[in-house]
């Protein structure tokens, strides 16, 4: 049955009445983008007029765009950091927002090696929940029948800490899954997950993943869509199946739960799901998993899957070939674009190719400084009190839906290496090299050149660092063991999101140093010059991915070394 939204929607006929309301909302917001933006800015500025931050700029109560732009500066996290620290230390005066700060959201972007702390207010959940409620109505326009089955989504919570003020600090999705908005969400036939809340909310990543995979296998025929937040997470889940299918099969065959699952809430809820032995299913999964060939494993085990709901734009594009391999090329809709600071927008054409994905700004979420027809860095102002804040994402406006700008996510600013949500920049890599190469001084050896590569052919992916060494004492070369420890020393000095990925999430594999023959970087330069680079301006690229260059480097490797153990990481912030 089709429902008439009452508006001439350019989106398409809604699947049900609830969808009609959602699509109508999208149309209203995008048709009146400018007016909505003006209202949002007015609301932000009037409610926060008396905050310490806005008072500094002498707006004198003005809420119009011109005064705002001319008086309030564009800022980075580092500019705000001293004031954010005051909030973290317990200053409850209205510094950024007239509404009380409810918690800190910890971004995967870092500052001085630690996650950025984004102060947020409770009311933001209404806006974020509203944006979530628009996702399935858009999907339903393209994929019919999603109410006839379930979604196998691998969702996880991460560790949280408290700041000295007693406010919690945690990633935005951890906050969401633990909130009543998620836990007591009303039943929606278009949005039923195979994973029980108890599994999603278990902080132990093995137990959580194991249970979610087990439920996905038990309900395999009902699964219509599969997902994770980022592509890296879904790839990791398939790898988990590769490692653990025998134990999962044993549970299914016997109708019992693996003793490694000790979480009381999971045990209780799985008692109801895992009711009886199912030898046929166990046999089927064994048949599919025991072979060497995992091509198309997703559609073999979950034959009714219509798409993989993961973000594959930006750095995540590197996982597209792996997902295509596992799924036989199922569509990869990137449904939304969001961050700890603000949820920005939706993909209104989710079945488009990943390389064509554009997100449409939802103008009710915050105020956006948009620039047309060129690459620009997203600048936002939020109800929580960020004013003209640089998010660090580089976008290009590609068009409009009604009057709302649509943009491509181009890249994250200054990111050299990224495997999962980690982001390592050039300065961090340089510092890590410096720290590690200190271990070589007693051997009179130094690192003369280096470059890096994010290797996602291994699962999980890992950082590869190519080193060319110079030794003044050939009789006393650093041993294999010393070079292994150099890998660990590098990891120890990388930022906390990287180390959390290594330690708690297992989303990043051990760092590898590949020592290359002397003269390799000269050859690299010769190669670049042969392709038109200027000799005067040539700089060693600090990260490489171009196949001929990789081949050159790999053909010159004399030894490879891996971190012998995981680096230090605890949820507490360093320093
Ligand atoms: P966080 O603040 O840790 O939640 O990370 C938010 C960041 O993740 C954004 O600023 C983007 O860099 C990246 N991100 C989020 N959604 C997308 C998307 N759809 N495509 C590409 N990158 C994304």
XYZ file of C-alpha atoms and ligand atoms in Angstrom:
598
model
C 0.000 0.000 0.000
C 1.245 3.503 -0.773
C 0.551 6.481 1.416
C 0.246 9.988 0.128
C 2.496 12.269 2.119
C 0.342 15.193 1.130
C 3.401 16.907 -0.292
C 4.793 16.514 -3.750
C 7.789 14.500 -2.590
C 10.708 14.133 -4.913
C 11.833 11.217 -2.793
C 9.195 8.676 -3.803
C 6.117 6.940 -2.424
C 6.481 6.052 1.281
C 6.097 2.452 2.466
C 3.807 3.207 5.404
C 2.163 6.065 7.220
C 5.057 6.546 9.608
C 7.429 6.790 6.648
C 5.155 9.347 5.027
C 5.587 11.608 8.055
C 9.357 11.122 8.029
C 9.706 11.839 4.309
C 7.480 14.852 4.700
C 9.803 16.108 7.407
C 12.814 15.684 5.103
C 10.996 17.566 2.376
C 9.993 20.400 4.681
C 13.516 20.773 6.035
C 15.205 20.640 2.652
C 12.698 22.867 0.863
C 13.086 25.548 3.500
C 16.766 25.055 4.156
C 17.668 28.699 4.384
C 14.783 29.619 6.690
C 15.491 26.600 8.903
C 19.168 27.547 9.111
C 18.263 31.101 10.043
C 15.920 29.843 12.751
C 18.517 27.379 14.081
C 21.181 30.095 14.292
C 18.700 32.445 15.950
C 17.806 29.808 18.544
C 21.433 28.930 19.253
C 22.476 32.552 19.617
C 19.531 33.713 21.690
C 19.573 30.840 24.144
C 23.360 31.024 24.529
C 23.601 34.844 24.440
C 24.654 34.997 28.077
C 27.274 32.270 27.892
C 30.816 33.255 28.676
C 31.959 32.202 25.227
C 29.526 34.273 23.179
C 29.810 37.303 25.476
C 33.496 37.489 24.611
C 32.659 38.529 21.081
C 30.303 41.383 21.880
C 27.349 40.241 19.815
C 25.129 42.398 22.022
C 22.190 40.055 21.604
C 22.373 40.001 17.789
C 21.217 36.711 16.284
C 21.610 37.443 12.569
C 24.106 35.748 10.285
C 26.094 38.819 9.345
C 26.852 39.854 12.925
C 27.651 36.246 13.751
C 30.066 35.839 10.873
C 31.770 39.150 11.403
C 32.186 38.869 15.184
C 32.561 35.204 16.059
C 35.818 33.609 14.915
C 36.211 30.242 13.258
C 37.937 28.008 15.815
C 39.573 24.632 16.255
C 39.395 22.258 19.186
C 42.739 23.516 20.416
C 41.292 27.037 20.708
C 38.476 25.735 22.914
C 40.501 23.210 24.850
C 41.257 25.408 27.918
C 37.555 26.178 28.380
C 36.561 22.566 27.770
C 39.060 21.580 30.441
C 37.348 23.945 32.877
C 34.062 22.154 32.278
C 35.804 18.798 32.712
C 37.263 20.038 35.990
C 33.845 20.940 37.350
C 33.097 24.534 36.373
C 29.323 24.466 35.994
C 28.920 28.097 34.971
C 27.449 28.593 31.476
C 30.685 28.654 29.485
C 29.474 27.264 26.154
C 25.811 26.515 26.680
C 22.981 27.900 28.771
C 21.764 24.314 29.164
C 23.767 22.124 31.553
C 26.436 19.940 29.971
C 25.136 16.383 30.369
C 28.275 14.487 29.387
C 31.334 14.552 27.174
C 31.350 12.722 23.890
C 34.828 11.453 23.101
C 35.688 11.910 19.476
C 37.898 9.581 17.486
C 39.720 12.749 16.483
C 42.510 13.401 18.968
C 44.291 16.353 20.446
C 47.687 15.872 22.134
C 47.241 12.131 21.716
C 43.896 11.906 23.539
C 40.331 11.816 22.237
C 38.785 15.259 21.936
C 36.136 15.923 24.579
C 32.925 17.341 23.148
C 30.577 18.818 25.708
C 26.979 17.972 24.874
C 23.535 18.699 26.284
C 20.765 16.229 26.919
C 18.391 17.726 24.415
C 20.725 16.841 21.512
C 19.420 13.286 21.785
C 16.074 14.438 20.449
C 17.760 15.756 17.328
C 19.981 12.711 16.876
C 17.061 10.334 17.439
C 15.023 12.277 14.907
C 17.799 11.855 12.325
C 17.965 8.103 13.025
C 14.202 7.873 12.534
C 14.627 9.131 8.966
C 17.006 6.382 7.835
C 14.633 3.463 7.333
C 11.926 5.517 5.597
C 14.553 6.479 3.004
C 15.807 2.884 2.691
C 12.246 1.602 2.320
C 11.906 3.697 -0.815
C 14.559 1.550 -2.472
C 14.301 -1.859 -0.827
C 10.797 -3.206 -0.330
C 9.817 -5.734 2.331
C 12.311 -4.808 5.039
C 9.506 -5.290 7.567
C 9.482 -9.019 6.764
C 12.735 -9.813 8.510
C 15.599 -8.537 10.604
C 18.859 -6.655 10.502
C 22.072 -8.345 11.636
C 23.983 -5.343 12.956
C 27.241 -5.643 14.833
C 27.015 -2.840 17.381
C 29.365 -2.299 20.295
C 29.828 -0.144 23.352
C 33.253 1.124 24.324
C 34.831 1.975 27.647
C 33.763 5.121 29.424
C 35.458 7.249 32.060
C 34.550 10.139 34.298
C 36.147 13.560 34.144
C 37.197 15.156 37.466
C 33.827 16.946 37.468
C 31.994 13.603 37.554
C 30.656 13.953 34.011
C 30.984 10.776 31.949
C 33.129 10.782 28.832
C 32.366 8.176 26.162
C 31.899 7.818 22.424
C 28.589 9.081 21.076
C 27.374 5.631 20.023
C 28.181 4.140 23.412
C 26.103 6.903 24.925
C 23.295 6.204 22.452
C 23.163 2.422 22.955
C 23.095 2.928 26.721
C 20.329 5.524 26.517
C 16.622 4.879 26.905
C 16.207 6.195 23.341
C 17.852 2.997 22.171
C 17.148 0.490 24.944
C 13.421 1.132 25.136
C 12.862 2.078 21.496
C 9.320 1.290 20.409
C 8.824 -1.783 18.247
C 9.159 -0.958 14.579
C 8.754 -3.825 12.122
C 11.182 -2.117 9.746
C 13.879 -1.909 12.360
C 14.222 -5.214 14.195
C 17.705 -6.390 15.069
C 18.876 -9.965 15.570
C 21.267 -8.763 18.296
C 19.692 -8.546 21.739
C 20.373 -5.332 23.672
C 22.173 -7.424 26.292
C 24.794 -8.424 23.714
C 25.202 -4.910 22.321
C 25.591 -3.488 25.823
C 28.213 -5.996 26.998
C 31.517 -4.144 27.337
C 33.596 -7.275 26.698
C 34.153 -7.179 22.945
C 34.580 -10.960 22.560
C 31.396 -11.841 24.428
C 29.469 -9.132 22.645
C 30.654 -10.154 19.174
C 30.248 -13.878 19.877
C 26.662 -13.479 21.004
C 25.741 -11.160 18.158
C 27.225 -13.597 15.628
C 25.486 -16.553 17.281
C 22.112 -14.798 17.094
C 22.785 -13.846 13.482
C 23.489 -17.495 12.631
C 20.445 -18.783 14.496
C 18.198 -16.332 12.652
C 20.078 -16.533 9.371
C 17.039 -16.905 7.153
C 15.337 -13.882 8.668
C 18.300 -11.595 8.041
C 17.463 -9.069 5.303
C 20.270 -6.597 5.872
C 23.595 -6.685 7.591
C 25.615 -3.845 8.998
C 28.030 -2.194 11.355
C 28.844 1.467 11.743
C 31.965 1.454 9.627
C 33.045 -1.021 6.947
C 36.054 -2.035 9.065
C 33.667 -3.351 11.733
C 31.788 -5.602 9.343
C 35.002 -6.985 7.840
C 36.181 -7.737 11.359
C 32.926 -9.550 12.155
C 33.364 -11.869 9.185
C 36.927 -12.516 10.293
C 35.573 -13.328 13.747
C 33.342 -15.949 12.162
C 36.354 -17.370 10.358
C 38.181 -17.777 13.672
C 35.287 -18.896 15.825
C 32.807 -20.814 13.669
C 33.643 -24.159 15.257
C 32.692 -22.951 18.722
C 29.576 -21.272 17.359
C 28.602 -24.473 15.554
C 29.078 -26.476 18.768
C 26.674 -24.155 20.573
C 24.102 -24.422 17.792
C 24.419 -28.216 17.604
C 24.028 -28.673 21.355
C 21.669 -25.796 22.114
C 24.066 -24.600 24.803
C 26.133 -21.470 25.326
C 29.936 -21.381 25.195
C 31.349 -21.182 28.761
C 33.471 -18.219 27.659
C 30.235 -16.234 27.760
C 30.033 -15.275 31.400
C 28.011 -12.054 31.249
C 24.896 -12.724 33.357
C 22.537 -10.617 31.230
C 23.652 -12.313 28.023
C 23.344 -15.774 29.584
C 19.830 -14.995 30.710
C 18.604 -13.709 27.364
C 20.393 -16.407 25.359
C 18.616 -18.996 27.489
C 15.459 -17.925 25.702
C 16.967 -17.694 22.200
C 19.071 -20.862 22.251
C 16.264 -23.178 23.256
C 16.968 -26.450 21.474
C 19.781 -28.194 19.622
C 19.745 -27.514 15.894
C 22.036 -30.087 14.261
C 20.868 -29.266 10.723
C 21.864 -25.625 11.086
C 25.166 -26.653 12.692
C 25.863 -28.931 9.750
C 24.980 -26.268 7.237
C 27.300 -23.712 8.819
C 30.101 -26.255 9.048
C 29.742 -27.002 5.352
C 29.950 -23.320 4.437
C 32.785 -22.398 6.796
C 35.130 -25.376 6.661
C 36.340 -24.724 3.122
C 39.164 -22.380 2.258
C 37.017 -20.287 -0.031
C 35.149 -17.522 1.743
C 34.094 -15.722 -1.371
C 30.406 -14.844 -1.118
C 30.190 -16.190 2.440
C 27.693 -13.511 3.450
C 25.099 -14.440 0.872
C 25.777 -18.153 1.323
C 25.014 -18.041 5.041
C 22.514 -15.204 4.943
C 20.872 -15.700 1.540
C 18.182 -13.071 2.010
C 20.568 -10.190 2.668
C 19.739 -7.305 0.366
C 22.448 -4.853 1.336
C 25.315 -4.129 3.710
C 24.617 -1.086 5.842
C 28.066 0.326 6.510
C 29.905 3.543 5.851
C 32.347 3.078 2.988
C 33.009 6.719 2.183
C 36.219 8.494 3.206
C 38.972 6.298 4.621
C 36.555 3.346 4.738
C 36.598 3.065 0.939
C 39.671 0.863 1.347
C 37.385 -1.962 2.549
C 35.087 -2.009 -0.480
C 36.993 -4.798 -2.306
C 36.968 -7.027 0.802
C 33.256 -6.506 1.376
C 32.561 -7.157 -2.305
C 34.513 -10.394 -2.007
C 32.617 -11.583 1.069
C 29.212 -10.542 -0.248
C 29.455 -11.030 -4.006
C 28.951 -7.304 -4.515
C 25.858 -6.520 -2.445
C 24.914 -2.814 -2.415
C 26.759 -0.726 0.188
C 24.483 2.153 1.102
C 26.118 4.791 3.260
C 23.059 6.033 5.066
C 24.308 8.933 7.148
C 27.136 11.276 8.021
C 27.593 12.172 11.656
C 30.144 12.974 14.344
C 30.443 13.508 18.066
C 30.062 17.225 17.500
C 26.888 17.054 15.439
C 24.919 14.687 13.208
C 25.068 16.316 9.808
C 22.937 14.631 7.231
C 21.537 11.739 5.248
C 22.169 9.966 1.987
C 18.880 10.330 0.135
C 20.049 8.072 -2.677
C 21.410 5.150 -0.655
C 21.674 2.662 -3.508
C 24.158 4.807 -5.404
C 27.709 3.558 -5.907
C 30.017 4.404 -2.977
C 32.054 6.714 -5.202
C 28.897 8.683 -6.053
C 27.585 9.088 -2.508
C 26.476 12.573 -1.536
C 25.034 13.440 1.836
C 22.247 15.987 2.186
C 22.571 18.459 5.045
C 19.699 18.349 7.488
C 19.448 22.030 8.373
C 17.685 21.442 11.695
C 20.708 19.680 13.246
C 22.946 22.699 13.674
C 24.137 25.734 11.765
C 26.484 25.085 8.845
C 28.900 27.538 7.204
C 28.639 26.178 3.652
C 30.779 27.145 0.690
C 29.716 26.138 -2.788
C 31.726 24.727 -5.673
C 34.992 24.115 -3.922
C 36.633 21.891 -1.383
C 35.987 23.291 2.052
C 36.266 22.303 5.648
C 32.987 21.752 7.441
C 32.315 24.475 10.014
C 29.421 24.060 12.400
C 27.630 25.746 15.263
C 25.616 23.587 17.630
C 22.962 23.895 20.289
C 25.553 22.484 22.737
C 27.601 25.633 22.217
C 30.231 24.980 19.561
C 30.423 28.172 17.508
C 31.949 28.190 14.043
C 33.901 25.094 14.901
C 36.146 23.306 12.422
C 35.177 19.640 12.350
C 38.258 18.634 10.361
C 36.354 17.021 7.472
C 36.919 18.190 3.906
C 33.799 18.231 1.738
C 32.702 19.390 -1.673
C 29.176 20.558 -2.356
C 27.935 18.622 -5.359
C 24.342 19.752 -5.701
C 21.103 20.261 -3.839
C 18.105 18.322 -2.701
C 15.410 20.955 -2.917
C 17.384 23.846 -1.468
C 19.560 21.814 0.917
C 23.212 21.401 -0.087
C 24.457 17.918 -0.876
C 28.110 17.185 -0.492
C 30.679 14.520 -0.988
C 32.847 13.534 1.918
C 36.341 13.954 0.474
C 38.649 13.232 3.355
C 39.607 13.961 6.898
C 42.125 16.787 7.188
C 45.725 15.785 7.920
C 45.123 12.068 8.218
C 47.956 9.908 7.011
C 46.986 6.479 8.302
C 43.628 5.045 9.347
C 42.565 1.430 9.781
C 39.426 1.721 11.893
C 38.390 4.923 13.659
C 42.060 5.737 14.405
C 43.514 8.737 12.639
C 47.275 9.245 12.614
C 48.747 12.417 11.212
C 52.227 13.150 9.935
C 53.438 14.732 13.178
C 52.290 11.739 15.220
C 54.016 9.353 12.855
C 57.213 11.405 12.986
C 57.145 11.425 16.788
C 56.622 7.665 16.850
C 59.585 7.178 14.500
C 61.745 9.418 16.699
C 60.828 7.492 19.835
C 61.417 4.121 18.227
C 64.674 5.070 16.571
C 66.075 6.073 19.977
C 66.392 2.322 20.579
C 68.864 2.183 17.702
C 71.349 4.765 18.984
C 73.343 2.247 20.988
C 73.907 0.385 17.720
C 75.069 3.547 15.989
C 72.162 3.121 13.649
C 69.632 5.696 12.505
C 66.524 5.818 10.356
C 67.491 7.756 7.248
C 64.149 7.620 5.488
C 60.704 6.222 6.121
C 57.259 5.971 4.695
C 54.086 4.161 5.748
C 51.178 2.173 4.419
C 47.803 1.202 5.898
C 47.608 -2.506 5.096
C 43.971 -3.603 5.037
C 44.642 -6.868 3.244
C 45.246 -8.390 6.665
C 42.207 -8.564 8.953
C 42.353 -6.591 11.138
C 44.414 -4.159 9.102
C 47.699 -2.846 10.424
C 50.227 -0.057 9.965
C 53.303 -0.895 7.903
C 56.324 1.381 8.253
C 59.151 1.131 5.742
C 62.531 2.003 7.204
C 65.816 2.580 5.496
C 68.573 2.337 8.090
C 72.102 3.623 8.181
C 74.546 1.850 10.405
C 77.968 3.204 11.291
C 78.941 0.013 13.063
C 78.265 -3.003 10.817
C 79.697 -5.318 13.487
C 76.985 -4.362 15.965
C 73.716 -4.219 14.043
C 70.385 -4.031 15.912
C 69.001 -7.528 16.374
C 65.616 -8.791 15.267
C 64.444 -8.437 18.824
C 65.476 -4.772 18.980
C 63.604 -4.038 15.772
C 60.532 -5.816 17.138
C 60.747 -3.539 20.140
C 60.960 -0.540 17.815
C 57.521 -1.560 16.519
C 56.171 -1.539 20.055
C 57.879 1.783 20.828
C 56.101 3.305 17.842
C 52.757 1.955 18.998
C 53.341 3.277 22.502
C 53.672 6.795 21.182
C 50.663 6.695 18.853
C 47.408 8.273 20.027
C 44.906 6.688 22.390
C 42.361 5.834 19.682
C 45.031 3.781 17.909
C 46.051 2.048 21.140
C 42.417 1.382 22.074
C 41.954 -0.234 18.652
C 44.950 -2.458 19.380
C 44.082 -3.349 22.967
C 40.346 -3.219 23.598
C 38.698 -3.462 20.206
C 41.147 -5.704 18.361
C 40.366 -3.595 15.350
C 44.017 -2.934 14.481
C 46.735 -5.580 14.135
C 50.357 -5.326 15.396
C 52.429 -2.607 13.741
C 55.009 -3.862 11.257
C 58.378 -2.372 10.332
C 59.793 -3.472 6.994
C 63.481 -2.645 6.718
C 64.418 -1.927 3.108
C 67.781 -2.123 1.361
C 70.003 0.944 1.351
C 69.243 3.139 -1.617
C 65.560 2.196 -1.832
C 64.346 5.721 -1.141
C 66.683 7.029 -3.861
C 64.979 4.653 -6.225
C 61.626 5.891 -5.018
C 62.683 9.440 -5.865
C 63.972 8.350 -9.291
C 60.635 6.726 -9.929
C 58.708 9.871 -8.927
C 60.952 12.027 -11.113
C 60.484 9.673 -14.051
C 56.776 10.311 -13.633
C 57.188 14.059 -13.747
C 57.992 15.156 -10.176
C 60.395 18.072 -9.865
C 63.794 17.221 -8.397
C 63.914 20.445 -6.404
C 60.540 19.997 -4.865
C 60.590 16.261 -4.326
C 59.652 15.172 -0.806
C 59.481 11.604 0.419
C 55.789 10.731 0.685
C 55.092 9.790 4.304
C 52.312 7.453 3.278
C 52.071 5.413 0.116
C 49.388 3.313 -1.550
C 50.131 3.459 -5.277
C 50.728 -0.134 -6.454
C 53.998 0.366 -8.430
C 55.529 2.146 -5.437
C 54.360 -0.581 -3.058
C 55.860 -3.175 -5.380
C 59.148 -1.344 -5.505
C 59.302 -1.038 -1.715
C 58.259 -4.622 -1.080
C 60.817 -5.979 -3.515
C 63.572 -4.279 -1.479
C 62.549 -5.554 1.969
C 65.407 -7.205 3.869
C 63.537 -7.995 7.095
C 60.067 -7.569 8.600
C 59.281 -7.030 12.267
C 56.105 -6.929 14.341
C 55.183 -5.590 17.739
C 55.697 -8.465 20.163
C 52.775 -7.369 22.356
C 50.046 -4.756 22.573
C 50.872 -1.212 23.722
C 49.569 0.304 26.952
C 46.019 1.530 26.927
C 43.469 2.281 29.623
C 40.247 4.262 29.364
C 41.814 6.943 31.582
C 43.336 9.865 29.789
C 47.085 10.364 29.857
C 48.392 13.649 31.168
P 33.515 10.644 15.757
O 33.448 12.068 16.186
O 34.551 9.854 16.416
O 32.155 10.031 15.825
O 33.925 10.627 14.225
C 33.236 11.405 13.317
C 34.013 11.425 12.040
O 33.868 10.182 11.344
C 33.532 12.440 11.075
O 33.987 13.735 11.389
C 34.083 11.898 9.782
O 35.449 12.188 9.644
C 33.896 10.401 9.952
N 32.605 10.014 9.359
C 31.401 9.935 9.943
N 30.452 9.595 9.066
C 31.070 9.467 7.870
C 30.644 9.142 6.559
N 29.383 8.853 6.289
N 31.587 9.105 5.583
C 32.878 9.371 5.841
N 33.330 9.687 7.047
C 32.449 9.729 8.060
